[in-house]
PDB file of C-alpha atoms and ligand atoms in Angstrom:
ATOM      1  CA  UNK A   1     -94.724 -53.360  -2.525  1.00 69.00           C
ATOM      2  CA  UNK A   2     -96.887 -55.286  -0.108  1.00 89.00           C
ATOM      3  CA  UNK A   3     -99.518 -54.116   2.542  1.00 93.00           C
ATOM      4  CA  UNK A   4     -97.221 -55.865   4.690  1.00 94.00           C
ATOM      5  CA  UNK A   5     -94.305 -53.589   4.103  1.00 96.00           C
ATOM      6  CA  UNK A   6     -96.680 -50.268   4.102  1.00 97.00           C
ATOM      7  CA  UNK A   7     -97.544 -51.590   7.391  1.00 97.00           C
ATOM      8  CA  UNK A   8     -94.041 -51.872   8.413  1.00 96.00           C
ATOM      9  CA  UNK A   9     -93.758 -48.267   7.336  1.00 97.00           C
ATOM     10  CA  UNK A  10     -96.372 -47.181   9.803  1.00 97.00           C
ATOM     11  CA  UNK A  11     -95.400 -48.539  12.460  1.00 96.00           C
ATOM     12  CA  UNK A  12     -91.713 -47.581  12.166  1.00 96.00           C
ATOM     13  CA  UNK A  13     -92.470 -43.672  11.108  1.00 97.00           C
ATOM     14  CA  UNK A  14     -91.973 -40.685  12.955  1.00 96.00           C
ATOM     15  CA  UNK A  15     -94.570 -38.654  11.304  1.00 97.00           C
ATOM     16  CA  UNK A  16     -97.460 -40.049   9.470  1.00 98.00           C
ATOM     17  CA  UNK A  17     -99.734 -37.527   7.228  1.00 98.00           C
ATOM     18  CA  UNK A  18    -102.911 -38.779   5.081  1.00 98.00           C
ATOM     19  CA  UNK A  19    -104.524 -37.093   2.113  1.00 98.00           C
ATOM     20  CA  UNK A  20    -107.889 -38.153   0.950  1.00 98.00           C
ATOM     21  CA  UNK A  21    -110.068 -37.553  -1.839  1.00 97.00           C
ATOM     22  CA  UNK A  22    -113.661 -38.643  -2.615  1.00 95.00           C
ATOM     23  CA  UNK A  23    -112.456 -42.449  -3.256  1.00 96.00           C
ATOM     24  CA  UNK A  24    -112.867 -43.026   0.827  1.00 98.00           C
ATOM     25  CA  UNK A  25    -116.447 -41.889   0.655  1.00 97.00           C
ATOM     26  CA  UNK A  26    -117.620 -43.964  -2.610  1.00 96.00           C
ATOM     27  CA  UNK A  27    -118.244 -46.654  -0.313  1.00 96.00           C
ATOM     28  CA  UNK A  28    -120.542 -45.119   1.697  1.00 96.00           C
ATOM     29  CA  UNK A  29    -122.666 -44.126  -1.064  1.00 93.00           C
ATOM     30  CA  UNK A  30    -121.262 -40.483  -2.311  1.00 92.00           C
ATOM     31  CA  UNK A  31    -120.677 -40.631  -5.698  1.00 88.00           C
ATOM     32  CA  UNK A  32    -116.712 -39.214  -6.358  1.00 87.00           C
ATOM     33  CA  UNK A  33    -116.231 -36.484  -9.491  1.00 84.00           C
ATOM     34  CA  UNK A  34    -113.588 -38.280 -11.674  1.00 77.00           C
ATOM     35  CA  UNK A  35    -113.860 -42.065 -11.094  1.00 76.00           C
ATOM     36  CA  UNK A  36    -115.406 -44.307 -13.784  1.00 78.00           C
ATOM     37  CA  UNK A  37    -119.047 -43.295 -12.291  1.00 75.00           C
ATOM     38  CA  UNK A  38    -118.605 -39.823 -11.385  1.00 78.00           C
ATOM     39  CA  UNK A  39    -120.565 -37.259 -11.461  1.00 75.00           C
ATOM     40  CA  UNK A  40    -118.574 -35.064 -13.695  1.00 74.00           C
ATOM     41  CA  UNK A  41    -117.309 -38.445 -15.601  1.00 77.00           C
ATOM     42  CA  UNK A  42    -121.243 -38.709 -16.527  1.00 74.00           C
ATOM     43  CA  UNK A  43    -121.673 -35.242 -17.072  1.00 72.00           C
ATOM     44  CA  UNK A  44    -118.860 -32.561 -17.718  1.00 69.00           C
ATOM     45  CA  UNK A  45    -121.015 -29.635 -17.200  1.00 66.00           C
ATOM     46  CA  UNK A  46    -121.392 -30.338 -13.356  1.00 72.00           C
ATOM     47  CA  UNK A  47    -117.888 -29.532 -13.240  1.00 74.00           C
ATOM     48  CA  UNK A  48    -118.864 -25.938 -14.703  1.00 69.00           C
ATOM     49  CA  UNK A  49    -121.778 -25.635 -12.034  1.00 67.00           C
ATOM     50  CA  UNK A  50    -119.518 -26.220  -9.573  1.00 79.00           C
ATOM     51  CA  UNK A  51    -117.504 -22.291 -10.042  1.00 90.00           C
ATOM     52  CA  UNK A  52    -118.271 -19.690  -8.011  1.00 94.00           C
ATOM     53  CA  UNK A  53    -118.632 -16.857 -10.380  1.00 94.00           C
ATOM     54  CA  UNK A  54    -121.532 -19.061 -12.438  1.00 93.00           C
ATOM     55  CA  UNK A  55    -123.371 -19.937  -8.635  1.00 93.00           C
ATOM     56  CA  UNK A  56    -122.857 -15.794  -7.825  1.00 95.00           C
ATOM     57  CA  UNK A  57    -123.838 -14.708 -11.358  1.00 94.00           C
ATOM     58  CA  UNK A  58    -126.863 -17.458 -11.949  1.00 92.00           C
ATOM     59  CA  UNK A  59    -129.966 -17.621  -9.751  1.00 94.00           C
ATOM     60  CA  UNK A  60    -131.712 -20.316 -11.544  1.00 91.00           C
ATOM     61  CA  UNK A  61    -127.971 -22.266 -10.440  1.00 90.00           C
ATOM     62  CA  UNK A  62    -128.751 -21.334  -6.818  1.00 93.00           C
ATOM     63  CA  UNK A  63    -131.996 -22.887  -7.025  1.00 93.00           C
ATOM     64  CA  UNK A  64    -130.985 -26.091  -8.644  1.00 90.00           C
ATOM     65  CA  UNK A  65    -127.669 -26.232  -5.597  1.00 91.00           C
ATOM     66  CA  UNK A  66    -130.465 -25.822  -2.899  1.00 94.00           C
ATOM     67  CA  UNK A  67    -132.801 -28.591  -4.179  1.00 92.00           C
ATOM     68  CA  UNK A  68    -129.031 -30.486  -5.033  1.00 89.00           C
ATOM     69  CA  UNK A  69    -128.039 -30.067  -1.371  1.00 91.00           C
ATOM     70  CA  UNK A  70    -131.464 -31.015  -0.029  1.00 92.00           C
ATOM     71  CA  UNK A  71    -131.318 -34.689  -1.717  1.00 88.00           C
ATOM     72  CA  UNK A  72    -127.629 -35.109  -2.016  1.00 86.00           C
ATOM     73  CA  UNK A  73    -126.593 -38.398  -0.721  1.00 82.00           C
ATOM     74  CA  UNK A  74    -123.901 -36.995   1.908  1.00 81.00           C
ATOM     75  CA  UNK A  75    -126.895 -35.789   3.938  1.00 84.00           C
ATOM     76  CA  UNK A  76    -127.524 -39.712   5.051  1.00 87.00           C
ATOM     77  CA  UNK A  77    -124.471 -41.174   4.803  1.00 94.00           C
ATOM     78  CA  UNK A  78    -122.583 -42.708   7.081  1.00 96.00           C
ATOM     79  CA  UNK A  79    -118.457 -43.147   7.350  1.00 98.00           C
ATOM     80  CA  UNK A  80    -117.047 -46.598   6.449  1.00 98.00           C
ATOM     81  CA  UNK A  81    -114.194 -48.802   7.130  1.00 98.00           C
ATOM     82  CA  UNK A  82    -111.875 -46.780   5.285  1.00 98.00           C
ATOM     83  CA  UNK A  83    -112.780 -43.754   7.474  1.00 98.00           C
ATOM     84  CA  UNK A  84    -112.660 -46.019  10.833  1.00 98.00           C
ATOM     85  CA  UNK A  85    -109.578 -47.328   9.873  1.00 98.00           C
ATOM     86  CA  UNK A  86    -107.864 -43.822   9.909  1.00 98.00           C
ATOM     87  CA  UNK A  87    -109.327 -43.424  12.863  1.00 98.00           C
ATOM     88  CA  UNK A  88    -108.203 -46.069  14.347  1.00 98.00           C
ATOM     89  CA  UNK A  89    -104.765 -45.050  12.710  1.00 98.00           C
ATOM     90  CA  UNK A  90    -105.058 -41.708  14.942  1.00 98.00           C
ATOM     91  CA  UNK A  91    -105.856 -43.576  17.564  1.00 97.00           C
ATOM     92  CA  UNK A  92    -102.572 -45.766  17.658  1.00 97.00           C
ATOM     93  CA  UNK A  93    -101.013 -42.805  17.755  1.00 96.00           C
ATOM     94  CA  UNK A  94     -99.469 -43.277  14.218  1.00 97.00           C
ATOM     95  CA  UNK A  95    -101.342 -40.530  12.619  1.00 98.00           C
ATOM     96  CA  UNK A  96    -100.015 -36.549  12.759  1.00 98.00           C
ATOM     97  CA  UNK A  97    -102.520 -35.058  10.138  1.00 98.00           C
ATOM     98  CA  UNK A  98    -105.479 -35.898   8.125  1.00 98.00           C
ATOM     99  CA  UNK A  99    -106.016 -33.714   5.106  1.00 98.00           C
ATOM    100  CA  UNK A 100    -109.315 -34.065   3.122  1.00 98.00           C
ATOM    101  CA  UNK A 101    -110.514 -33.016   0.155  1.00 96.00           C
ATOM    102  CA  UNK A 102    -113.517 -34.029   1.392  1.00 96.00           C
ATOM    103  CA  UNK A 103    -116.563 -31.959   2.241  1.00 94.00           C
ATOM    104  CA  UNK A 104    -118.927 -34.673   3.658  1.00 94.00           C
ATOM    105  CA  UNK A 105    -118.341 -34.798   7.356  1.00 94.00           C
ATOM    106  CA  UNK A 106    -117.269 -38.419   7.539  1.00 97.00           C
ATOM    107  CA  UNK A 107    -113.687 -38.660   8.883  1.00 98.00           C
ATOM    108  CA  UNK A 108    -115.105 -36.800  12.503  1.00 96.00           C
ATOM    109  CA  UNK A 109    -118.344 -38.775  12.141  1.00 96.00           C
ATOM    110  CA  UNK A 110    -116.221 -42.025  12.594  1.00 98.00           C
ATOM    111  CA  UNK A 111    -114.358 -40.572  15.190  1.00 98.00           C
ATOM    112  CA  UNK A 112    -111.364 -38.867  14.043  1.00 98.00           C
ATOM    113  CA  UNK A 113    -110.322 -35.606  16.007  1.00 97.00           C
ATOM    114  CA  UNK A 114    -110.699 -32.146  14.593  1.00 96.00           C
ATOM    115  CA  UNK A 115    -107.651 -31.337  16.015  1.00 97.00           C
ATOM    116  CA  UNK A 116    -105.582 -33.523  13.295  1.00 98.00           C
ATOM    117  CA  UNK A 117    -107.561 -33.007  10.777  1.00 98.00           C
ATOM    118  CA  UNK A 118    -107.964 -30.668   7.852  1.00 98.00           C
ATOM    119  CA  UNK A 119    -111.159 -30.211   5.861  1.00 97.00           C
ATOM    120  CA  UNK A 120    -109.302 -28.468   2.997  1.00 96.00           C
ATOM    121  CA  UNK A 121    -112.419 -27.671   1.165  1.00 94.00           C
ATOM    122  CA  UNK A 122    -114.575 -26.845   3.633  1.00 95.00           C
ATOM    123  CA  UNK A 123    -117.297 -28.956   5.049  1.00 94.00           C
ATOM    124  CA  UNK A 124    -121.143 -29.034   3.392  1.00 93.00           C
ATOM    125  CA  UNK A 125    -122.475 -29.159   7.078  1.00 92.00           C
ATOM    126  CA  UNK A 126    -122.237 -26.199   7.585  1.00 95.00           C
ATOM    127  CA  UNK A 127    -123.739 -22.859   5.295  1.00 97.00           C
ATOM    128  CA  UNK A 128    -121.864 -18.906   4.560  1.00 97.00           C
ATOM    129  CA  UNK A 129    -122.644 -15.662   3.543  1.00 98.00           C
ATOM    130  CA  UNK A 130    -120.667 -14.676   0.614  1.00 97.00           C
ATOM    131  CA  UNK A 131    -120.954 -11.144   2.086  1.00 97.00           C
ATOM    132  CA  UNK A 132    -120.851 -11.528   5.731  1.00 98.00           C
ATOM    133  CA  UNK A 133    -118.799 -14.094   6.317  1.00 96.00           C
ATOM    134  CA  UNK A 134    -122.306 -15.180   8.533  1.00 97.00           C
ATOM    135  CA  UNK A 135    -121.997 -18.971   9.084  1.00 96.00           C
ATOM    136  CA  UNK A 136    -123.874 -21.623  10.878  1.00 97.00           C
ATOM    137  CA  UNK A 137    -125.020 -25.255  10.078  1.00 96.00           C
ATOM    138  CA  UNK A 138    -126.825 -26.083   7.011  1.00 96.00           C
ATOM    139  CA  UNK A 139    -129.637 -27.520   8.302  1.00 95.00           C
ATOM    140  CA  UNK A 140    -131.072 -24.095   9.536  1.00 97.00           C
ATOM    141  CA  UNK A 141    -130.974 -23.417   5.462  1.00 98.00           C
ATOM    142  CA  UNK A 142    -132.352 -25.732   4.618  1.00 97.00           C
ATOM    143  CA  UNK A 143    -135.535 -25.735   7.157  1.00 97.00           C
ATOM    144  CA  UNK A 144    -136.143 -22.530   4.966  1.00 98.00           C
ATOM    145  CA  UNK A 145    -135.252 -24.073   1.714  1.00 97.00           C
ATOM    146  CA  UNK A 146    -137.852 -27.359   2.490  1.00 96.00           C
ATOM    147  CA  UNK A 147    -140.409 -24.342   3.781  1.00 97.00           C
ATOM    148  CA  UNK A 148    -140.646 -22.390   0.151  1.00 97.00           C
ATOM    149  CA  UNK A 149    -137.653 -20.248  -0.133  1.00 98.00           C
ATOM    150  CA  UNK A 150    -135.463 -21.439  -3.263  1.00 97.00           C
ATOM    151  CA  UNK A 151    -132.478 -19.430  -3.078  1.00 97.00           C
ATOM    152  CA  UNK A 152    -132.875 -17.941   0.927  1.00 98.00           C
ATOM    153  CA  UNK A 153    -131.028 -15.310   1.594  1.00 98.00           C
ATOM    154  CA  UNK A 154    -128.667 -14.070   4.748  1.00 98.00           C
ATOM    155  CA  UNK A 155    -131.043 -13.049   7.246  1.00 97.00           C
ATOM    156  CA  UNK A 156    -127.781 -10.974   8.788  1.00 97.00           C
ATOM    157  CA  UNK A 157    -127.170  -9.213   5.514  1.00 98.00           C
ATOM    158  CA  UNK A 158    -129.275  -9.918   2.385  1.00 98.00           C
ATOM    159  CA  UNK A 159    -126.100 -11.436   0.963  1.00 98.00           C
ATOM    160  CA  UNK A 160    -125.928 -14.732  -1.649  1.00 98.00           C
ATOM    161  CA  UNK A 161    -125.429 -18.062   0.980  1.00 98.00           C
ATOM    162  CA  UNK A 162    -124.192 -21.549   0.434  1.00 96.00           C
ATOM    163  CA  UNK A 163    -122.520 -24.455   1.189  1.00 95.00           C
ATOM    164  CA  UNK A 164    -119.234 -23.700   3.453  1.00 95.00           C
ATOM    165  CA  UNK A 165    -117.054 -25.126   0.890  1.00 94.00           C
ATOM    166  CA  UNK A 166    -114.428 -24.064  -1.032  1.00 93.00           C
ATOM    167  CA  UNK A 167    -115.536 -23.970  -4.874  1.00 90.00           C
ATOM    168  CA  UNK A 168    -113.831 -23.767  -8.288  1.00 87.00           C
ATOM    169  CA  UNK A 169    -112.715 -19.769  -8.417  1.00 89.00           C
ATOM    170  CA  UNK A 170    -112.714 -19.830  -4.314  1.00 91.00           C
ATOM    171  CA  UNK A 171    -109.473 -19.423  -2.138  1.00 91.00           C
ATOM    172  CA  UNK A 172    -108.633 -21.833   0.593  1.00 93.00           C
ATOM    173  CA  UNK A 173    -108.248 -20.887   3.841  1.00 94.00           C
ATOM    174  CA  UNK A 174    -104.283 -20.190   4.304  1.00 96.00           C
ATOM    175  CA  UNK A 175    -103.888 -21.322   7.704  1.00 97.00           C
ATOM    176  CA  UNK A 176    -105.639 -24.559   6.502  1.00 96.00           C
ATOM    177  CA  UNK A 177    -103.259 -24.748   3.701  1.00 97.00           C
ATOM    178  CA  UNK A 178    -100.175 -23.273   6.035  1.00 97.00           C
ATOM    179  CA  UNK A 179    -100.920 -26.556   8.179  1.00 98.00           C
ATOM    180  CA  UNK A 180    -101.423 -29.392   5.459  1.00 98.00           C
ATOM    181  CA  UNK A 181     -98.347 -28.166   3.745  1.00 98.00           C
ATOM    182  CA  UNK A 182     -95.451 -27.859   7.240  1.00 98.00           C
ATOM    183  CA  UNK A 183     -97.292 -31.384   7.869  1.00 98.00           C
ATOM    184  CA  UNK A 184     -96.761 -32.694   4.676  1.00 98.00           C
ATOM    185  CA  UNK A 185     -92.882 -31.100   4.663  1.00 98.00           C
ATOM    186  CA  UNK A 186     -92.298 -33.047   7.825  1.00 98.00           C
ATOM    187  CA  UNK A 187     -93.267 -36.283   7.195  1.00 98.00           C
ATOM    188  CA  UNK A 188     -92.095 -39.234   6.564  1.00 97.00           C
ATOM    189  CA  UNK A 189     -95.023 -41.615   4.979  1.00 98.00           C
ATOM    190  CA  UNK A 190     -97.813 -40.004   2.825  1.00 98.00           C
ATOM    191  CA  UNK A 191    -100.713 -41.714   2.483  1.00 98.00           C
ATOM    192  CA  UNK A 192    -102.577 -40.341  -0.573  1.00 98.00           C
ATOM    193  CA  UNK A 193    -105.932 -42.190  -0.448  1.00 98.00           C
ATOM    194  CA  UNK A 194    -108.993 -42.346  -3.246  1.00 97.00           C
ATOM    195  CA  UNK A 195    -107.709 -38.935  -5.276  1.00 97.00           C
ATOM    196  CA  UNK A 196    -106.654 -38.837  -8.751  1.00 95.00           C
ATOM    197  CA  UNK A 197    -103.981 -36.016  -7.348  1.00 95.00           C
ATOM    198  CA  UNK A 198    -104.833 -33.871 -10.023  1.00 92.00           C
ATOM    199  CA  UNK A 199    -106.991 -30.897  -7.785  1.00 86.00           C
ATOM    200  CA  UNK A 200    -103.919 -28.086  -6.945  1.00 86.00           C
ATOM    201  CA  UNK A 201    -103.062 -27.048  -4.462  1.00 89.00           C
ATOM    202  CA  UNK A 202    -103.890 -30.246  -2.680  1.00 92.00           C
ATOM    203  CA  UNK A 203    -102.030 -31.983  -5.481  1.00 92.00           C
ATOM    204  CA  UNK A 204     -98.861 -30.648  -4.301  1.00 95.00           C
ATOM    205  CA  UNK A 205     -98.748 -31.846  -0.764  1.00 98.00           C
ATOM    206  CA  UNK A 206     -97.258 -35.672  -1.683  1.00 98.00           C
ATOM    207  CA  UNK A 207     -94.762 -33.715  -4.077  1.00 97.00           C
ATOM    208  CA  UNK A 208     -93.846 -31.692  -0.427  1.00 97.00           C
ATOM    209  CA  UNK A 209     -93.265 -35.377   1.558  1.00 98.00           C
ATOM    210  CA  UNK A 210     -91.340 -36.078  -1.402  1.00 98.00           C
ATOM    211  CA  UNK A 211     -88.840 -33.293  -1.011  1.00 97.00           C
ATOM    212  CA  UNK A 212     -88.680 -34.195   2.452  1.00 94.00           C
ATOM    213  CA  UNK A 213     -87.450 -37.849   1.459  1.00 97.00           C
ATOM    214  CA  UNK A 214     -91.381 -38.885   2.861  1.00 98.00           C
ATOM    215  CA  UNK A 215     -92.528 -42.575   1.453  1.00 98.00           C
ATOM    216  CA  UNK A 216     -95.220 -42.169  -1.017  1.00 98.00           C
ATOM    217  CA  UNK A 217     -98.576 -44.649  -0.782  1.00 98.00           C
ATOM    218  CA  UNK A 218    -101.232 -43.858  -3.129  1.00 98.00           C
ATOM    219  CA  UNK A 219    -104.455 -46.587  -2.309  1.00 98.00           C
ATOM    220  CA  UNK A 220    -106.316 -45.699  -5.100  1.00 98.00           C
ATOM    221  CA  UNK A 221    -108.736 -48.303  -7.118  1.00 97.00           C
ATOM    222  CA  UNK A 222    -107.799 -46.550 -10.478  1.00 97.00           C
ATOM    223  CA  UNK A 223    -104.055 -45.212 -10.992  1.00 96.00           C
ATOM    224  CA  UNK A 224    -103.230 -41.458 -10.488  1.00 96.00           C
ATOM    225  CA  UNK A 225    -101.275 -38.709 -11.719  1.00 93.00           C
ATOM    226  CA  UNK A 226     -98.346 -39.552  -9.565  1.00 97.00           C
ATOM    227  CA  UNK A 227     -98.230 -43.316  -9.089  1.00 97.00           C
ATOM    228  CA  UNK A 228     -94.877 -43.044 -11.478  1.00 97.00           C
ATOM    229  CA  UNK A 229     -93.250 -41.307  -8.203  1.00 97.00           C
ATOM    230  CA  UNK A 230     -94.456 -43.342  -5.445  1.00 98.00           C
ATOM    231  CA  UNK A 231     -92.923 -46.363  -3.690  1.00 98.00           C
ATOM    232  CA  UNK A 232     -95.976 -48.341  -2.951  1.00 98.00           C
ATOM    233  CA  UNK A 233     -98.980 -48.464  -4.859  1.00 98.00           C
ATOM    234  CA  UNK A 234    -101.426 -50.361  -3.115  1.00 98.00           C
ATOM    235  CA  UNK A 235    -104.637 -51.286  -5.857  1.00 97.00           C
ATOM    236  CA  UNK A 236    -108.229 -52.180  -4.924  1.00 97.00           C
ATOM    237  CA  UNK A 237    -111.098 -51.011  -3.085  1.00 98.00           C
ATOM    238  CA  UNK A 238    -110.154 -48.365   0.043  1.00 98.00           C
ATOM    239  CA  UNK A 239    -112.201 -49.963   2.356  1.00 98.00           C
ATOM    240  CA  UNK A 240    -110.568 -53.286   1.986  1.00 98.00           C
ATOM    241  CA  UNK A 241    -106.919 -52.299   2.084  1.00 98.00           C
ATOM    242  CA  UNK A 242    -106.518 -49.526   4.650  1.00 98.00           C
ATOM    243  CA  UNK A 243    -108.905 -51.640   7.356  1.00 98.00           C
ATOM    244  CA  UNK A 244    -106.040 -54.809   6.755  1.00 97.00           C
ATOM    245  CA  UNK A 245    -103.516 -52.126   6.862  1.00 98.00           C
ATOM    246  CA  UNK A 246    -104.560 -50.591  10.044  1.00 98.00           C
ATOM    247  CA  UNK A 247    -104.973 -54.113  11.804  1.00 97.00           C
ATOM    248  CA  UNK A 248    -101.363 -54.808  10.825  1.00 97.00           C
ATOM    249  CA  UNK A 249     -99.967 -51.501  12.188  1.00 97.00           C
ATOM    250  CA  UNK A 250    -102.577 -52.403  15.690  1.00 96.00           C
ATOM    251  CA  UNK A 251    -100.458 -55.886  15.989  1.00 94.00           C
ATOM    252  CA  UNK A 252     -97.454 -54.532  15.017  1.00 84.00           C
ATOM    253  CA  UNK A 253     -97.530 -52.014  17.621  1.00 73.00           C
ATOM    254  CA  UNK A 254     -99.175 -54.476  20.528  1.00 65.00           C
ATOM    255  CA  UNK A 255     -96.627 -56.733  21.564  1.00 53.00           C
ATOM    256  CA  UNK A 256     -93.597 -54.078  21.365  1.00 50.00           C
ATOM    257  CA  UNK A 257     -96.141 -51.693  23.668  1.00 46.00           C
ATOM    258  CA  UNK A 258     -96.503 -54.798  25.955  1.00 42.00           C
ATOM    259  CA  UNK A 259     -92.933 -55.387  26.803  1.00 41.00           C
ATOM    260  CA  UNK A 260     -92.000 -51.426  26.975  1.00 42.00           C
ATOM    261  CA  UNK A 261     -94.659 -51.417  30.100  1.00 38.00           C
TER     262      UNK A 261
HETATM  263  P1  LIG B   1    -111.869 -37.606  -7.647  1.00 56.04           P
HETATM  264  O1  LIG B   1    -113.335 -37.741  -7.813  1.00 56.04           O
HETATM  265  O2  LIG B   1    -111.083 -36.791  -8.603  1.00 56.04           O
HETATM  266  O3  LIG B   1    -111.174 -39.026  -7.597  1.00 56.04           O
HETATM  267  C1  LIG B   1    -111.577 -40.066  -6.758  1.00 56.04           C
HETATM  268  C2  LIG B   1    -110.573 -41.208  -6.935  1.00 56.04           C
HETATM  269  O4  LIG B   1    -110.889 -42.271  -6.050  1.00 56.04           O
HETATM  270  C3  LIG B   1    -110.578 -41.789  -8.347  1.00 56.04           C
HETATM  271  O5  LIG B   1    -109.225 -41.993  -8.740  1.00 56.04           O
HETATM  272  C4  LIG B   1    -111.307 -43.131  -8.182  1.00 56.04           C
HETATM  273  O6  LIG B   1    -110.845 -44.104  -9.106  1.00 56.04           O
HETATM  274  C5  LIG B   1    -110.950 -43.495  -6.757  1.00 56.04           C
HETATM  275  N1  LIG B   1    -111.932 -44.330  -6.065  1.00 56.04           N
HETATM  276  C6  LIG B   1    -113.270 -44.118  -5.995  1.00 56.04           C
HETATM  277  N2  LIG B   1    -113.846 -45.027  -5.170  1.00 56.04           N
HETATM  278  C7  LIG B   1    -112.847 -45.836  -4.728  1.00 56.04           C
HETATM  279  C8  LIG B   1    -112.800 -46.935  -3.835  1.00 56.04           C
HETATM  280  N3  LIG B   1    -113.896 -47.406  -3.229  1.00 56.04           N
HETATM  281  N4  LIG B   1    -111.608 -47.528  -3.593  1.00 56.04           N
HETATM  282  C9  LIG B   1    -110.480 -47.090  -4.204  1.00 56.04           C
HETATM  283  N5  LIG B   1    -110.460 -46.008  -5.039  1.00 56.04           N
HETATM  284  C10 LIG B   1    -111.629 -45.393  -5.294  1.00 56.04           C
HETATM  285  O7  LIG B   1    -111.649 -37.110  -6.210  1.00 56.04           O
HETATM  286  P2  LIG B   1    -110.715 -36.008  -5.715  1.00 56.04           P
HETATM  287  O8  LIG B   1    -109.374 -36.107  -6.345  1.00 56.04           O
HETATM  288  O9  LIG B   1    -110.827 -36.104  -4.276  1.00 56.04           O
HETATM  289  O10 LIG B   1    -111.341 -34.624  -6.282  1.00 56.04           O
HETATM  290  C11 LIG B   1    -112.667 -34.301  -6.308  1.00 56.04           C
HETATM  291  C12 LIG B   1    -112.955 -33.035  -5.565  1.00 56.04           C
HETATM  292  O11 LIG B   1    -114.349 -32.943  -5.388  1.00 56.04           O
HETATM  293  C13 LIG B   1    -112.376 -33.042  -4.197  1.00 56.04           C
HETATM  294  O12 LIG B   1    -111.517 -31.989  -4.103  1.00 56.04           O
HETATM  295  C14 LIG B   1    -113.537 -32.891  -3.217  1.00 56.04           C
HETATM  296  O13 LIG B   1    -113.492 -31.629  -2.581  1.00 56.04           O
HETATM  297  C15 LIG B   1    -114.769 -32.897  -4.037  1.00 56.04           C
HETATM  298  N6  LIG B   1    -115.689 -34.046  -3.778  1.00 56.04           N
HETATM  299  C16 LIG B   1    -115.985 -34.383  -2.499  1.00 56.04           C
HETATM  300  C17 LIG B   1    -116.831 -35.451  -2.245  1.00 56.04           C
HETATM  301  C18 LIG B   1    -117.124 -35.816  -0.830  1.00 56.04           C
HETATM  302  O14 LIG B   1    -117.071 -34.951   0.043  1.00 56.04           O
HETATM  303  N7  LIG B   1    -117.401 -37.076  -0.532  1.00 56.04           N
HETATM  304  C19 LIG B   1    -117.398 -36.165  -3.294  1.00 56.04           C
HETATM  305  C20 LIG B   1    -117.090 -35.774  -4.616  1.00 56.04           C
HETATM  306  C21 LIG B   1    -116.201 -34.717  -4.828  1.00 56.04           C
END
């Protein structure tokens, strides 16, 4: 199936949701987990670092995710065409939700609207208390962390803090999930973009568009656990194809717009 056709599908649906995974942000310079350079690819026991009971039960972890956070290449980036394309999506008006996986900030950095969009695990930007619930943005943290203090402390509660985002061992947020999955169950074209579709729940929201007779696109540069069930897979680097795709949809959708006025 062609970009062409996907494009076709856009413009034609009546509800469009998008998924994404750390394949949008590669391009702006955050390494993704899984992909043939990814962190955990290069070294499996990141993936262990990353549970919450080791980060609650480990100081000398704590320390190591506060200097981690201070240098981690989110901190700088910047969003790419693959994020201003799904802006521009929203912006067409062909976009219900956004889901991401994503905890770097991008998607509302490049202008799409927090009020279609899900940041399913959380968003680094901002800092919690494990105890309190105390939250705030990170930067305040790390002022202290930069200033001497390697694993700071609430200053509400003495509790353990870090990043607000949703680790191995860590619940989501149900009305987060409540809202990805009705969205999902109601639409009719599923983007899943730059995820291997292997992280649950997450994982489960194409199978949900799928129930609900939804088209499945996975853009991925790699295939994916569910490519066998989807009707376009669209191969190559994200910020190539969903910028073309977008600009098809945007001249799709001019002339018809035109004569309706
Ligand atoms: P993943 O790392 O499992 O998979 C990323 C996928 O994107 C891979 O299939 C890879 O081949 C593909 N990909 C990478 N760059 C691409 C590009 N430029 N064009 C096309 N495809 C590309 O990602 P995931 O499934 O999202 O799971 C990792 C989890 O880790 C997520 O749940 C997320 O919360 C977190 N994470 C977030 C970030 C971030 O915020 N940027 C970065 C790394 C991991």
């Amino acid at each position: 199936m062609a970009v062409a056709d996907v494009a076709a599908w856009l413009t034609h649906a009546r509800s469009v949701v998008a998924l994404t995974g750390a394949g949008i942000s590669t391009e702006s310079g955050i390494p993704d987990f899984r992909g043939p350079q990814g962190v955990w690819t290069r070294d499996p026991k990141a993936e262990a670092r990353a549970d919450i009971g080791y980060y609650v039960a480990h100081p000398e972890a704590r320390r190591e995710a506060w200097q981690a956070r201070l240098h981690h290449p989110a901190r700088a980036a910047q969003p790419n065409a693959g994020h201003r394309a799904l802006a521009e999506l929203e912006r067409l008006g062909r976009l219900q939700l956004l889901v991401t996986q994503n905890i770097d900030g991008l998607h509302l950095l490049a202008g799409s609207s927090p009020e279609r969009l899900v940041e399913i695990h959380g968003s680094a930007r901002d800092y919690v208390c494990l105890s309190c619930g105390d939250r705030g943005p990170m930067d305040e943290v790390l002022d202290r962390v930069r200033a001497g203090e390697e694993d700071p402390a609430c200053l509400n509660c003495g509790g353990i803090l870090k990043s607000a985002t949703i680790s191995f061992g860590q619940q989501l947020v149900a009305a987060d999930l409540a809202r990805a999955e009705r969205a999902a169950g109601q639409s009719d074209v599923f983007l899943a973009i730059g995820t291997t579709l292997t992280v649950y729940p997450v994982a489960w929201l194409p199978e949900r568009a799928l129930a609900n007779g939804a088209r499945l696109v996975i853009i991925n540069a790699e295939p994916t656990a569910m490519d066998d069930r989807a009707h376009a897979v669209l191969r190559g680097q994200i910020g190539e194809i969903l910028p073309s795709l977008v600009s098809r949809v945007a001249a799709d959708r001019t002339p018809r717009a035109a004569g309706k006025d």
